[in-house]
């Protein structure tokens, strides 16, 4: 069994907990992944369609069986439609998360959201100005209301382009206009994607995919960007901080509460409630040494970025965190929450709490949070968690003895520019001088198809050793944190140029930029670099990578990176190999359309060479020195 666990994860805490899961007879995501083997070949290649009930249909990839569905759709159409629907789902998820934040902003403006406030008025004013609102002389709440309404209009269809697209370099916007990718409204593009892929609408696979990219852009420069900006306005712009990561952040003697999901609207109120003096007192009275709030996945990232909250693990660790037996309560909002986790929790004393009207789970207690009631709800839950401490079964508790890894977090664009002394110039100078060869956003998930965290660790260690600055978000950031990449000590693993620059700036070689919606911070940063240099994003020596992606949201992120001009590497193959036309467009043809493509390579070592070669080629094209790879 131990050897099997070694194949599942590279993490020490993960292996220890897999062993405990076996002993406790708890099933995990890896067991269920095994039970699914072999996966359906039609689905893996994108060749199955169930868009209508003349089907379901499938196209035979070997040319022997049917080559068209009942309606006549061929492999190209079916694969393109399936991919477009995947991207639409990803865009909808992130953008709806943004919408929820805008609704909180509006309630704050109306004085109906007692637990929330405007933490960053300066950002409120600057974003409002970007929306063309008159800001002078207005009080924060009036402006917040006007901004919320203006953002809500971005979701509708009344405009020719989403507002924050103006942040992209002019050259990039001209490309989008030329190829018909300018996103008009956030909801409009997702809705249109579903329309186009209905039977008998768009049957030109190229046109379907061009729209899919427009849909992805509506998320990247629309819904996700709104999510990040409003989070900063409501909860503060992240600033560099110190935190810790891995399962060792759970504490034996304390009430452990884990927040899981994505939207800080819920988890921020839990942070506040955990500091309430009467609850801390009650925890002591119950024999606990305090209340220990930790995060997993992206809501954990949001809290780590803004509060330095400790991080217990990423996507594939979410069940294993419960297997410690030391969690009094897990509070979830939405996205990436495996429905299995309430089964896992049922083997221990852990209380599982769902909070969103749109995300309910079997086996969880549902406590619906609204902007009006959030703080009271959070207090009530923390109280229940404290009371649950005495129900802990010490015979089933074992937190692996790993020392929490130190982490530097909180590197928002504002914080990065701050570390650079107020302008992007020092970074540009370092790139021009060749000390930093370029930058890569390593982002995305875990996936049991790839050894847990292996793809991230391997790729990133190669990149930093080759003087490439890494920015991370999402579950990758947890993998990197646990590997120790986000400390100044990690500069020992960096190439000499990167080490010199990061040492001078006092930053690690891998910068934590945030959660998955915060990938837009990377778009903002590369736009600032391109605008300063007077070039397009596609001219920069930069790349993106999702070495272990699983989610529809990650597919959308990959698409908006590519459509924004950034070569993007994917580890696992998306379900497109049923159409070589689609594969060729994604990996080659898009170069002529948007100046960037996808690169697909499951082996992180090989992927690092593809990325390094790309960066050196971009350097050469800019007239900078380039190394042979
Ligand atoms: O939005 S990285 S597994 S938790 S999808 Fe999910 Fe992937 Fe993690 Fe965050 Ni992003
Ligand atoms: Fe079959 Fe066409 Fe219906 Fe898809 S849309 S299920 S290919 S008939």
Coordinates of C-alpha atoms and ligand atoms in Angstrom, one line a residue:
X1 CA 0.0 0.0 0.0
X2 CA 2.8 2.4 0.9
X3 CA 4.2 2.1 -2.6
X4 CA 0.8 2.8 -4.1
X5 CA 0.6 6.0 -1.9
X6 CA 4.0 7.0 -3.2
X7 CA 2.5 6.9 -6.7
X8 CA -0.4 9.1 -5.6
X9 CA 1.4 12.1 -4.1
X10 CA 4.8 13.6 -3.6
X11 CA 3.8 15.2 -0.3
X12 CA 4.9 13.8 3.0
X13 CA 1.6 14.8 4.8
X14 CA -0.5 13.4 1.9
X15 CA 1.3 10.0 2.1
X16 CA 0.9 9.8 5.9
X17 CA -2.8 10.6 5.7
X18 CA -3.4 8.1 2.8
X19 CA -2.1 5.5 5.2
X20 CA -4.4 6.6 7.9
X21 CA -7.3 6.7 5.4
X22 CA -6.6 3.0 4.7
X23 CA -6.4 2.1 8.4
X24 CA -9.7 4.0 9.0
X25 CA -11.2 2.4 5.9
X26 CA -12.0 5.8 4.3
X27 CA -12.3 5.9 0.6
X28 CA -10.4 8.7 -1.2
X29 CA -10.5 10.4 -4.6
X30 CA -7.7 8.1 -5.8
X31 CA -9.7 5.0 -4.9
X32 CA -12.7 6.3 -7.0
X33 CA -10.3 7.3 -9.8
X34 CA -9.1 3.7 -9.9
X35 CA -12.6 2.4 -9.9
X36 CA -13.4 4.5 -13.0
X37 CA -10.7 2.9 -15.1
X38 CA -10.7 2.6 -18.0
X39 CA -12.4 6.0 -18.7
X40 CA -14.7 6.1 -21.6
X41 CA -12.7 6.7 -24.8
X42 CA -15.4 8.6 -26.6
X43 CA -15.7 11.0 -23.7
X44 CA -11.9 11.3 -23.3
X45 CA -11.5 12.3 -26.9
X46 CA -14.5 14.6 -26.9
X47 CA -16.4 12.5 -29.4
X48 CA -19.6 11.8 -27.5
X49 CA -22.5 14.2 -27.6
X50 CA -25.7 14.4 -25.5
X51 CA -26.8 17.9 -26.5
X52 CA -30.2 16.5 -27.6
X53 CA -32.3 13.5 -27.2
X54 CA -32.1 12.3 -30.8
X55 CA -28.9 11.1 -29.3
X56 CA -26.8 10.5 -27.2
X57 CA -24.3 10.0 -30.1
X58 CA -20.7 9.2 -30.6
X59 CA -18.3 9.3 -33.5
X60 CA -15.9 6.4 -34.0
X61 CA -12.3 7.6 -33.8
X62 CA -11.0 4.8 -35.9
X63 CA -13.3 5.5 -38.9
X64 CA -15.1 2.2 -38.7
X65 CA -18.3 3.1 -36.9
X66 CA -20.5 6.2 -37.4
X67 CA -18.8 9.4 -38.4
X68 CA -21.7 11.6 -37.6
X69 CA -24.3 12.0 -34.9
X70 CA -28.0 11.6 -35.7
X71 CA -28.2 15.3 -36.6
X72 CA -25.2 15.0 -38.9
X73 CA -22.7 16.7 -36.6
X74 CA -19.2 15.3 -37.3
X75 CA -16.2 14.9 -35.1
X76 CA -15.0 18.6 -35.5
X77 CA -18.4 20.0 -34.6
X78 CA -19.0 17.7 -31.6
X79 CA -15.5 18.2 -30.2
X80 CA -15.7 22.0 -30.6
X81 CA -19.2 22.2 -29.1
X82 CA -18.1 20.1 -26.1
X83 CA -15.1 22.3 -25.5
X84 CA -17.1 25.5 -25.8
X85 CA -19.6 24.2 -23.2
X86 CA -16.7 23.4 -20.9
X87 CA -15.4 26.9 -21.3
X88 CA -18.9 28.4 -20.8
X89 CA -19.2 26.5 -17.5
X90 CA -15.9 27.7 -16.3
X91 CA -16.7 31.3 -17.2
X92 CA -20.1 31.1 -15.6
X93 CA -18.5 29.8 -12.3
X94 CA -15.9 32.5 -11.9
X95 CA -18.2 35.2 -13.2
X96 CA -21.1 34.3 -10.9
X97 CA -18.7 34.4 -8.0
X98 CA -17.9 38.0 -9.2
X99 CA -21.6 38.8 -9.3
X100 CA -22.1 37.6 -5.7
X101 CA -19.4 40.1 -4.6
X102 CA -21.0 42.9 -6.5
X103 CA -24.3 42.2 -4.7
X104 CA -22.5 42.4 -1.4
X105 CA -21.0 45.7 -2.5
X106 CA -24.4 47.0 -3.3
X107 CA -25.8 45.9 0.0
X108 CA -23.0 47.6 1.8
X109 CA -23.9 50.8 -0.1
X110 CA -27.5 50.4 1.0
X111 CA -26.4 49.9 4.6
X112 CA -27.9 46.4 4.6
X113 CA -24.7 44.3 5.1
X114 CA -23.7 44.8 8.7
X115 CA -20.7 42.4 8.7
X116 CA -19.0 44.1 5.7
X117 CA -17.5 47.5 4.9
X118 CA -15.3 49.3 2.4
X119 CA -11.8 48.3 3.5
X120 CA -10.0 50.0 0.6
X121 CA -11.7 53.3 -0.4
X122 CA -8.7 54.3 -2.6
X123 CA -9.3 51.2 -4.8
X124 CA -13.0 51.9 -4.8
X125 CA -12.2 55.3 -6.2
X126 CA -9.7 54.2 -8.8
X127 CA -11.9 51.3 -10.1
X128 CA -15.0 53.7 -10.1
X129 CA -12.9 56.1 -12.2
X130 CA -12.2 53.3 -14.7
X131 CA -15.9 52.8 -15.0
X132 CA -16.2 56.4 -16.0
X133 CA -18.0 57.5 -12.7
X134 CA -17.5 61.0 -11.3
X135 CA -15.7 60.3 -8.1
X136 CA -14.9 63.7 -6.7
X137 CA -16.7 64.8 -3.6
X138 CA -18.7 61.5 -3.4
X139 CA -18.8 59.6 -0.2
X140 CA -17.7 56.0 -0.3
X141 CA -21.1 54.4 0.1
X142 CA -22.7 56.5 -2.7
X143 CA -19.8 55.6 -5.0
X144 CA -20.0 51.9 -4.0
X145 CA -23.6 51.8 -5.0
X146 CA -22.9 53.5 -8.3
X147 CA -20.0 51.1 -9.0
X148 CA -22.0 48.1 -8.1
X149 CA -24.7 49.2 -10.7
X150 CA -22.1 49.9 -13.3
X151 CA -20.5 46.4 -12.8
X152 CA -23.9 44.8 -13.0
X153 CA -24.3 46.4 -16.4
X154 CA -21.1 44.6 -17.5
X155 CA -23.0 41.3 -16.9
X156 CA -25.8 42.3 -19.2
X157 CA -25.8 43.1 -22.9
X158 CA -26.1 46.8 -23.1
X159 CA -22.5 47.5 -24.1
X160 CA -20.2 46.8 -27.0
X161 CA -17.4 45.6 -24.7
X162 CA -16.8 44.9 -21.0
X163 CA -15.4 47.9 -19.2
X164 CA -12.1 46.6 -17.8
X165 CA -11.0 45.4 -21.3
X166 CA -9.6 49.0 -21.4
X167 CA -6.8 47.7 -19.2
X168 CA -5.4 45.5 -22.1
X169 CA -2.8 47.0 -24.4
X170 CA -4.2 48.8 -27.4
X171 CA -2.6 46.3 -29.8
X172 CA -4.3 43.4 -28.0
X173 CA -7.7 45.1 -28.2
X174 CA -7.2 45.7 -31.9
X175 CA -6.5 42.0 -32.4
X176 CA -9.7 41.1 -30.5
X177 CA -11.7 43.5 -32.6
X178 CA -10.2 42.2 -35.8
X179 CA -11.0 38.5 -35.1
X180 CA -14.3 39.1 -33.5
X181 CA -13.3 38.2 -29.9
X182 CA -14.2 41.4 -28.1
X183 CA -16.4 40.3 -25.2
X184 CA -19.6 42.4 -25.1
X185 CA -21.2 41.3 -21.9
X186 CA -20.3 38.7 -19.2
X187 CA -23.6 36.8 -19.1
X188 CA -24.1 37.4 -22.8
X189 CA -21.1 35.4 -24.0
X190 CA -21.9 32.5 -21.7
X191 CA -25.5 32.5 -22.8
X192 CA -24.5 32.8 -26.4
X193 CA -22.1 29.9 -26.0
X194 CA -25.0 27.7 -24.8
X195 CA -27.1 28.9 -27.7
X196 CA -24.5 28.3 -30.4
X197 CA -23.9 24.8 -29.2
X198 CA -27.6 23.8 -29.2
X199 CA -28.4 21.4 -32.1
X200 CA -28.7 23.2 -35.4
X201 CA -27.1 26.6 -34.5
X202 CA -23.3 27.1 -35.0
X203 CA -22.0 24.2 -37.1
X204 CA -18.7 25.8 -38.1
X205 CA -16.2 24.4 -35.6
X206 CA -13.8 27.4 -36.1
X207 CA -16.6 29.9 -35.4
X208 CA -17.6 27.9 -32.3
X209 CA -14.1 28.1 -30.9
X210 CA -13.6 31.8 -31.7
X211 CA -16.8 32.4 -29.7
X212 CA -15.5 30.1 -26.9
X213 CA -12.4 32.3 -26.7
X214 CA -14.6 35.5 -26.5
X215 CA -16.5 33.8 -23.8
X216 CA -13.3 33.1 -21.9
X217 CA -12.2 36.7 -22.3
X218 CA -15.6 37.8 -20.9
X219 CA -14.5 36.0 -17.7
X220 CA -10.8 37.0 -17.6
X221 CA -11.3 40.7 -18.3
X222 CA -14.9 40.7 -17.0
X223 CA -16.4 38.5 -14.3
X224 CA -13.1 37.3 -12.7
X225 CA -11.6 40.7 -12.8
X226 CA -14.6 42.2 -11.1
X227 CA -14.4 39.4 -8.5
X228 CA -10.8 40.3 -7.7
X229 CA -11.4 44.1 -7.7
X230 CA -14.5 44.0 -5.5
X231 CA -12.8 41.6 -3.1
X232 CA -10.0 44.1 -2.8
X233 CA -12.4 47.0 -2.2
X234 CA -14.4 45.0 0.4
X235 CA -11.6 43.1 2.2
X236 CA -8.4 45.1 1.3
X237 CA -5.6 44.8 -1.3
X238 CA -3.3 42.0 -0.2
X239 CA 0.1 43.0 1.1
X240 CA 3.2 40.9 1.7
X241 CA 2.7 38.7 4.8
X242 CA 4.1 35.6 6.4
X243 CA 2.1 32.5 6.8
X244 CA 2.5 28.7 7.0
X245 CA 1.3 25.7 4.9
X246 CA 0.8 21.9 5.1
X247 CA -1.2 19.7 7.4
X248 CA 0.9 20.7 10.3
X249 CA -1.1 23.9 10.6
X250 CA -3.8 21.9 12.3
X251 CA -3.3 21.9 16.1
X252 CA -4.1 19.1 18.4
X253 CA -5.1 21.2 21.4
X254 CA -7.3 23.8 19.5
X255 CA -10.7 23.9 17.9
X256 CA -9.8 23.4 14.3
X257 CA -12.1 25.1 11.7
X258 CA -11.4 24.7 8.0
X259 CA -12.9 27.0 5.3
X260 CA -13.2 25.5 1.9
X261 CA -14.5 26.9 -1.4
X262 CA -13.8 30.2 -3.2
X263 CA -15.8 33.2 -2.3
X264 CA -14.3 35.3 0.6
X265 CA -17.8 36.7 1.3
X266 CA -18.4 33.8 3.6
X267 CA -14.9 33.0 4.9
X268 CA -14.0 36.7 5.8
X269 CA -16.9 36.7 8.2
X270 CA -15.6 33.4 9.8
X271 CA -12.2 35.1 10.3
X272 CA -13.9 37.9 12.2
X273 CA -16.0 35.5 14.3
X274 CA -13.0 33.4 15.2
X275 CA -11.5 36.5 16.9
X276 CA -14.7 37.2 19.0
X277 CA -13.5 37.3 22.6
X278 CA -16.6 35.5 24.0
X279 CA -16.0 32.6 21.6
X280 CA -12.3 32.4 22.5
X281 CA -13.3 32.3 26.1
X282 CA -15.8 29.6 25.4
X283 CA -13.2 27.6 23.6
X284 CA -11.0 27.8 26.7
X285 CA -13.9 26.7 28.9
X286 CA -14.3 23.7 26.7
X287 CA -10.7 22.7 27.3
X288 CA -9.3 23.9 24.0
X289 CA -6.2 26.1 23.8
X290 CA -8.0 28.4 21.3
X291 CA -9.6 28.5 17.9
X292 CA -7.5 27.6 14.9
X293 CA -8.9 28.7 11.6
X294 CA -7.2 27.4 8.5
X295 CA -8.0 27.3 4.8
X296 CA -7.9 24.9 1.9
X297 CA -8.2 25.6 -1.8
X298 CA -9.1 29.0 -3.1
X299 CA -11.0 30.5 -0.2
X300 CA -7.9 29.5 1.8
X301 CA -5.8 31.4 -0.8
X302 CA -8.0 34.5 -0.4
X303 CA -7.5 34.5 3.4
X304 CA -3.8 33.7 3.2
X305 CA -3.3 36.6 0.8
X306 CA -5.2 39.1 3.0
X307 CA -4.7 37.8 6.6
X308 CA -1.8 35.4 6.4
X309 CA -4.2 32.6 7.4
X310 CA -2.5 29.2 7.5
X311 CA -3.2 26.8 4.6
X312 CA -3.9 23.1 5.3
X313 CA -3.9 21.8 1.7
X314 CA -5.1 21.9 -1.9
X315 CA -7.8 20.1 -3.9
X316 CA -6.5 16.6 -3.5
X317 CA -5.9 17.1 0.2
X318 CA -9.4 18.2 1.1
X319 CA -10.5 14.7 2.1
X320 CA -7.2 14.0 3.8
X321 CA -7.5 17.1 6.0
X322 CA -10.7 15.5 7.4
X323 CA -8.9 12.1 7.8
X324 CA -6.8 13.7 10.6
X325 CA -9.8 13.4 12.8
X326 CA -8.9 16.8 14.2
X327 CA -11.3 19.0 12.4
X328 CA -14.3 20.3 14.4
X329 CA -16.0 21.9 11.5
X330 CA -15.5 22.5 7.8
X331 CA -17.4 25.4 6.3
X332 CA -17.8 25.4 2.5
X333 CA -19.1 27.9 0.0
X334 CA -18.9 26.7 -3.6
X335 CA -16.7 25.2 -6.3
X336 CA -14.3 22.3 -6.2
X337 CA -15.9 20.9 -3.1
X338 CA -16.1 17.2 -3.8
X339 CA -19.5 15.8 -2.7
X340 CA -17.5 12.9 -1.2
X341 CA -16.3 15.0 1.7
X342 CA -19.3 14.7 3.9
X343 CA -18.9 10.9 3.6
X344 CA -15.3 11.3 4.8
X345 CA -16.4 13.6 7.6
X346 CA -19.0 11.1 8.7
X347 CA -16.2 8.7 9.8
X348 CA -15.1 11.4 12.3
X349 CA -16.8 13.9 14.5
X350 CA -16.4 16.7 12.0
X351 CA -19.5 18.9 11.3
X352 CA -19.9 19.8 7.7
X353 CA -21.6 23.1 6.9
X354 CA -22.8 24.4 3.5
X355 CA -23.5 28.1 3.2
X356 CA -24.6 29.0 -0.3
X357 CA -28.1 28.8 -1.7
X358 CA -26.6 27.5 -4.9
X359 CA -24.3 24.9 -3.4
X360 CA -26.0 22.2 -1.2
X361 CA -24.4 18.9 -0.4
X362 CA -25.8 15.6 0.9
X363 CA -24.7 15.0 4.5
X364 CA -24.0 18.7 5.2
X365 CA -26.0 21.0 7.5
X366 CA -27.1 24.0 5.5
X367 CA -26.8 27.4 7.0
X368 CA -27.5 30.0 4.4
X369 CA -25.4 33.1 4.4
X370 CA -26.7 36.4 3.0
X371 CA -25.0 39.8 3.1
X372 CA -27.6 40.8 5.8
X373 CA -27.0 37.8 8.2
X374 CA -23.4 36.7 7.4
X375 CA -21.7 37.8 10.6
X376 CA -24.3 36.4 13.0
X377 CA -24.3 33.1 11.0
X378 CA -20.5 32.9 11.2
X379 CA -20.6 33.5 15.0
X380 CA -23.2 30.8 15.4
X381 CA -21.1 28.3 13.4
X382 CA -17.9 29.1 15.3
X383 CA -19.8 28.5 18.5
X384 CA -21.1 25.2 17.3
X385 CA -17.5 24.2 16.3
X386 CA -16.3 25.1 19.7
X387 CA -19.0 22.9 21.3
X388 CA -18.0 20.1 18.9
X389 CA -14.4 20.0 20.3
X390 CA -15.5 17.8 23.2
X391 CA -16.9 15.2 20.8
X392 CA -13.5 14.6 19.2
X393 CA -12.5 11.0 19.4
X394 CA -8.9 11.1 20.5
X395 CA -8.4 7.5 19.3
X396 CA -9.0 8.6 15.7
X397 CA -7.0 11.8 15.8
X398 CA -3.5 11.8 14.1
X399 CA -2.1 15.0 12.6
X400 CA 1.0 14.0 10.7
X401 CA 4.1 15.3 12.5
X402 CA 5.3 17.7 9.8
X403 CA 6.6 21.1 10.6
X404 CA 4.4 23.8 9.0
X405 CA 6.3 25.3 6.1
X406 CA 6.9 29.0 6.2
X407 CA 5.4 31.0 3.3
X408 CA 5.6 34.6 2.0
X409 CA 2.2 35.5 0.6
X410 CA 0.1 38.6 -0.4
X411 CA 1.8 39.5 -3.6
X412 CA -1.0 41.4 -5.3
X413 CA 0.1 43.5 -8.3
X414 CA 0.1 46.5 -6.0
X415 CA 2.3 44.7 -3.6
X416 CA 4.7 43.5 -6.4
X417 CA 4.9 47.1 -7.8
X418 CA 5.5 48.3 -4.2
X419 CA 8.3 45.8 -3.8
X420 CA 9.8 47.1 -7.0
X421 CA 9.8 50.6 -5.6
X422 CA 6.6 51.9 -7.1
X423 CA 7.1 51.2 -10.8
X424 CA 7.5 48.0 -13.0
X425 CA 10.7 49.4 -14.3
X426 CA 13.2 47.4 -12.1
X427 CA 11.5 44.2 -13.3
X428 CA 11.6 45.3 -16.9
X429 CA 15.3 46.3 -16.5
X430 CA 16.1 42.9 -15.0
X431 CA 14.4 41.2 -17.9
X432 CA 16.2 43.4 -20.4
X433 CA 19.5 42.7 -18.7
X434 CA 18.8 39.0 -18.9
X435 CA 19.0 38.5 -15.2
X436 CA 15.4 37.5 -15.2
X437 CA 14.7 35.7 -18.5
X438 CA 11.0 36.0 -18.2
X439 CA 8.0 35.2 -16.1
X440 CA 5.5 32.3 -15.9
X441 CA 2.1 32.0 -14.2
X442 CA 2.0 28.4 -12.9
X443 CA -1.7 28.0 -12.0
X444 CA -4.6 25.6 -11.6
X445 CA -5.5 22.4 -9.8
X446 CA -4.7 18.9 -8.8
X447 CA -5.9 15.9 -10.7
X448 CA -5.6 12.3 -9.7
X449 CA -4.5 11.5 -13.2
X450 CA -1.2 13.2 -12.2
X451 CA 0.8 12.4 -9.1
X452 CA -0.4 15.0 -6.6
X453 CA 1.8 18.1 -6.7
X454 CA 4.5 16.4 -8.8
X455 CA 3.8 18.4 -11.9
X456 CA 3.9 21.7 -10.0
X457 CA 7.1 21.0 -8.1
X458 CA 9.1 19.7 -11.0
X459 CA 8.1 22.4 -13.5
X460 CA 8.6 25.2 -11.1
X461 CA 12.0 24.0 -9.8
X462 CA 13.2 23.9 -13.5
X463 CA 11.8 27.4 -14.2
X464 CA 13.4 29.1 -11.3
X465 CA 16.7 27.3 -11.8
X466 CA 16.6 28.8 -15.3
X467 CA 16.1 32.4 -14.0
X468 CA 12.4 32.5 -14.7
X469 CA 10.2 34.3 -12.1
X470 CA 7.1 32.3 -11.2
X471 CA 3.8 33.7 -10.2
X472 CA 1.2 31.3 -8.8
X473 CA -2.5 31.1 -7.9
X474 CA -5.0 28.4 -6.9
X475 CA -4.0 24.9 -5.8
X476 CA -0.6 25.2 -7.4
X477 CA 0.2 27.9 -4.8
X478 CA -0.4 25.5 -2.0
X479 CA 1.9 22.9 -3.7
X480 CA 4.6 25.5 -4.1
X481 CA 4.1 26.7 -0.5
X482 CA 4.5 23.2 0.9
X483 CA 7.6 22.7 -1.3
X484 CA 9.2 25.7 0.4
X485 CA 9.4 27.7 -2.9
X486 CA 7.9 30.8 -1.3
X487 CA 10.6 31.6 1.1
X488 CA 13.8 33.6 0.7
X489 CA 15.7 30.3 1.3
X490 CA 14.3 29.0 -2.0
X491 CA 16.5 31.5 -3.7
X492 CA 19.3 28.9 -3.3
X493 CA 17.5 26.9 -5.9
X494 CA 17.1 29.9 -8.3
X495 CA 19.5 30.7 -11.1
X496 CA 22.1 33.3 -10.4
X497 CA 20.3 36.2 -12.1
X498 CA 16.9 35.6 -10.5
X499 CA 18.6 35.0 -7.1
X500 CA 20.4 38.4 -7.4
X501 CA 17.3 40.4 -8.3
X502 CA 15.0 38.7 -5.8
X503 CA 17.6 39.0 -3.0
X504 CA 17.9 42.7 -3.7
X505 CA 14.1 43.1 -3.6
X506 CA 13.6 40.8 -0.6
X507 CA 11.1 38.6 -2.5
X508 CA 11.0 34.8 -3.1
X509 CA 11.4 33.4 -6.6
X510 CA 7.8 32.2 -6.6
X511 CA 5.2 34.9 -5.9
X512 CA 1.8 34.1 -4.4
X513 CA -0.7 36.1 -6.5
X514 CA -3.8 34.6 -5.0
X515 CA -6.8 32.4 -5.8
X516 CA -8.0 31.3 -9.2
X517 CA -10.1 34.4 -9.9
X518 CA -6.8 36.3 -9.1
X519 CA -5.3 35.0 -12.3
X520 CA -6.5 38.3 -13.6
X521 CA -3.8 40.0 -11.4
X522 CA -1.4 38.3 -13.9
X523 CA -3.3 39.8 -16.8
X524 CA -3.0 43.2 -15.2
X525 CA 0.7 42.8 -14.5
X526 CA 1.5 41.6 -18.1
X527 CA -0.6 44.5 -19.5
X528 CA 1.4 46.9 -17.3
X529 CA 4.7 45.4 -18.7
X530 CA 3.5 45.5 -22.3
X531 CA 2.1 49.1 -21.9
X532 CA 5.4 50.3 -20.4
X533 CA 7.4 48.6 -23.2
X534 CA 4.9 49.8 -25.9
X535 CA 4.3 46.3 -27.1
X536 CA 1.6 43.6 -27.1
X537 CA 1.3 41.0 -24.4
X538 CA 2.2 38.3 -27.0
X539 CA 5.6 40.0 -27.5
X540 CA 6.6 39.5 -23.8
X541 CA 8.9 36.6 -22.6
X542 CA 6.1 35.2 -20.5
X543 CA 4.0 32.0 -20.4
X544 CA 1.2 30.3 -18.4
X545 CA 1.0 26.7 -17.2
X546 CA -1.6 24.5 -15.6
X547 CA 0.4 21.2 -15.0
X548 CA -2.3 19.4 -13.1
X549 CA -5.6 21.1 -14.1
X550 CA -8.9 19.3 -13.7
X551 CA -11.6 22.0 -13.7
X552 CA -13.8 23.7 -16.3
X553 CA -12.7 26.9 -14.7
X554 CA -9.0 26.1 -15.5
X555 CA -10.0 25.5 -19.2
X556 CA -11.5 28.9 -19.3
X557 CA -8.4 30.5 -17.6
X558 CA -6.2 28.7 -20.2
X559 CA -8.3 30.1 -23.0
X560 CA -8.2 33.7 -21.7
X561 CA -4.5 33.5 -21.2
X562 CA -4.0 32.3 -24.8
X563 CA -6.5 34.7 -26.2
X564 CA -4.6 37.5 -24.4
X565 CA -1.4 36.4 -26.2
X566 CA 0.2 34.1 -23.6
X567 CA 1.5 30.7 -24.5
X568 CA -0.2 28.3 -22.1
X569 CA 0.9 24.8 -21.2
X570 CA -1.6 22.2 -20.0
X571 CA -0.5 19.0 -18.3
X572 CA -3.5 16.8 -18.8
X573 CA -4.9 16.6 -22.3
X574 CA -8.3 18.3 -22.7
X575 CA -11.0 16.2 -24.4
X576 CA -10.2 17.3 -27.9
X577 CA -8.1 14.6 -29.6
X578 CA -11.2 13.3 -31.5
X579 CA -10.7 16.2 -33.9
X580 CA -7.2 16.8 -35.3
X581 CA -8.6 20.0 -36.7
X582 CA -9.4 21.3 -33.3
X583 CA -6.1 20.0 -31.9
X584 CA -4.2 21.8 -34.6
X585 CA -6.0 25.0 -34.2
X586 CA -5.4 25.0 -30.4
X587 CA -1.7 24.1 -30.6
X588 CA -0.7 25.8 -33.9
X589 CA -3.4 27.7 -35.8
X590 CA -4.2 30.2 -32.9
X591 CA -0.7 31.6 -33.3
X592 CA -1.8 33.4 -36.5
X593 CA -5.1 34.5 -34.9
X594 CA -4.1 35.7 -31.4
X595 CA -0.3 35.3 -31.3
X596 CA -0.3 32.4 -28.8
X597 CA -1.2 28.8 -28.6
X598 CA -1.7 25.9 -26.1
X599 CA 1.2 23.5 -25.5
X600 CA 0.1 20.1 -24.1
X601 CA 2.7 18.0 -22.3
X602 CA 2.0 15.8 -19.2
X603 CA 5.7 15.5 -18.4
X604 CA 6.8 18.6 -16.4
X605 CA 10.4 18.2 -17.3
X606 CA 9.6 18.3 -21.0
X607 CA 7.1 21.1 -20.4
X608 CA 9.7 23.2 -18.7
X609 CA 11.9 22.9 -21.9
X610 CA 9.0 24.0 -24.1
X611 CA 8.4 27.0 -21.9
X612 CA 12.0 28.0 -21.5
X613 CA 12.5 27.7 -25.3
X614 CA 9.4 29.9 -25.8
X615 CA 10.7 32.5 -23.4
X616 CA 14.2 32.6 -25.1
X617 CA 12.5 32.9 -28.5
X618 CA 10.4 35.9 -27.3
X619 CA 13.6 37.5 -25.9
X620 CA 15.3 37.1 -29.3
X621 CA 12.3 38.7 -31.1
X622 CA 12.5 41.6 -28.8
X623 CA 16.2 42.1 -29.6
X624 CA 17.3 40.9 -26.1
X625 CA 20.0 38.3 -25.5
X626 CA 18.8 34.8 -25.8
X627 CA 20.2 31.4 -24.7
X628 CA 20.2 28.2 -26.7
X629 CA 17.9 25.6 -25.1
Ligands
LIG1 O1 -10.4 27.8 -8.4 S1 -7.1 25.5 -8.6 S2 -8.9 22.7 -7.9 S3 -9.7 25.1 -5.8 S4 -10.3 25.2 -10.0 FE1 -10.4 24.2 -7.8 FE2 -8.5 24.1 -9.5 FE3 -8.0 24.3 -6.9 FE4 -9.8 27.0 -6.8 NI1 -9.0 26.9 -9.2
LIG2 FE1 -26.6 13.5 -31.5 FE2 -26.6 15.8 -32.8 FE3 -28.2 15.4 -30.7 FE4 -25.6 15.6 -30.4 S1 -26.9 17.2 -31.1 S2 -26.9 14.2 -29.4 S3 -24.8 14.6 -32.2 S4 -28.3 14.3 -32.6

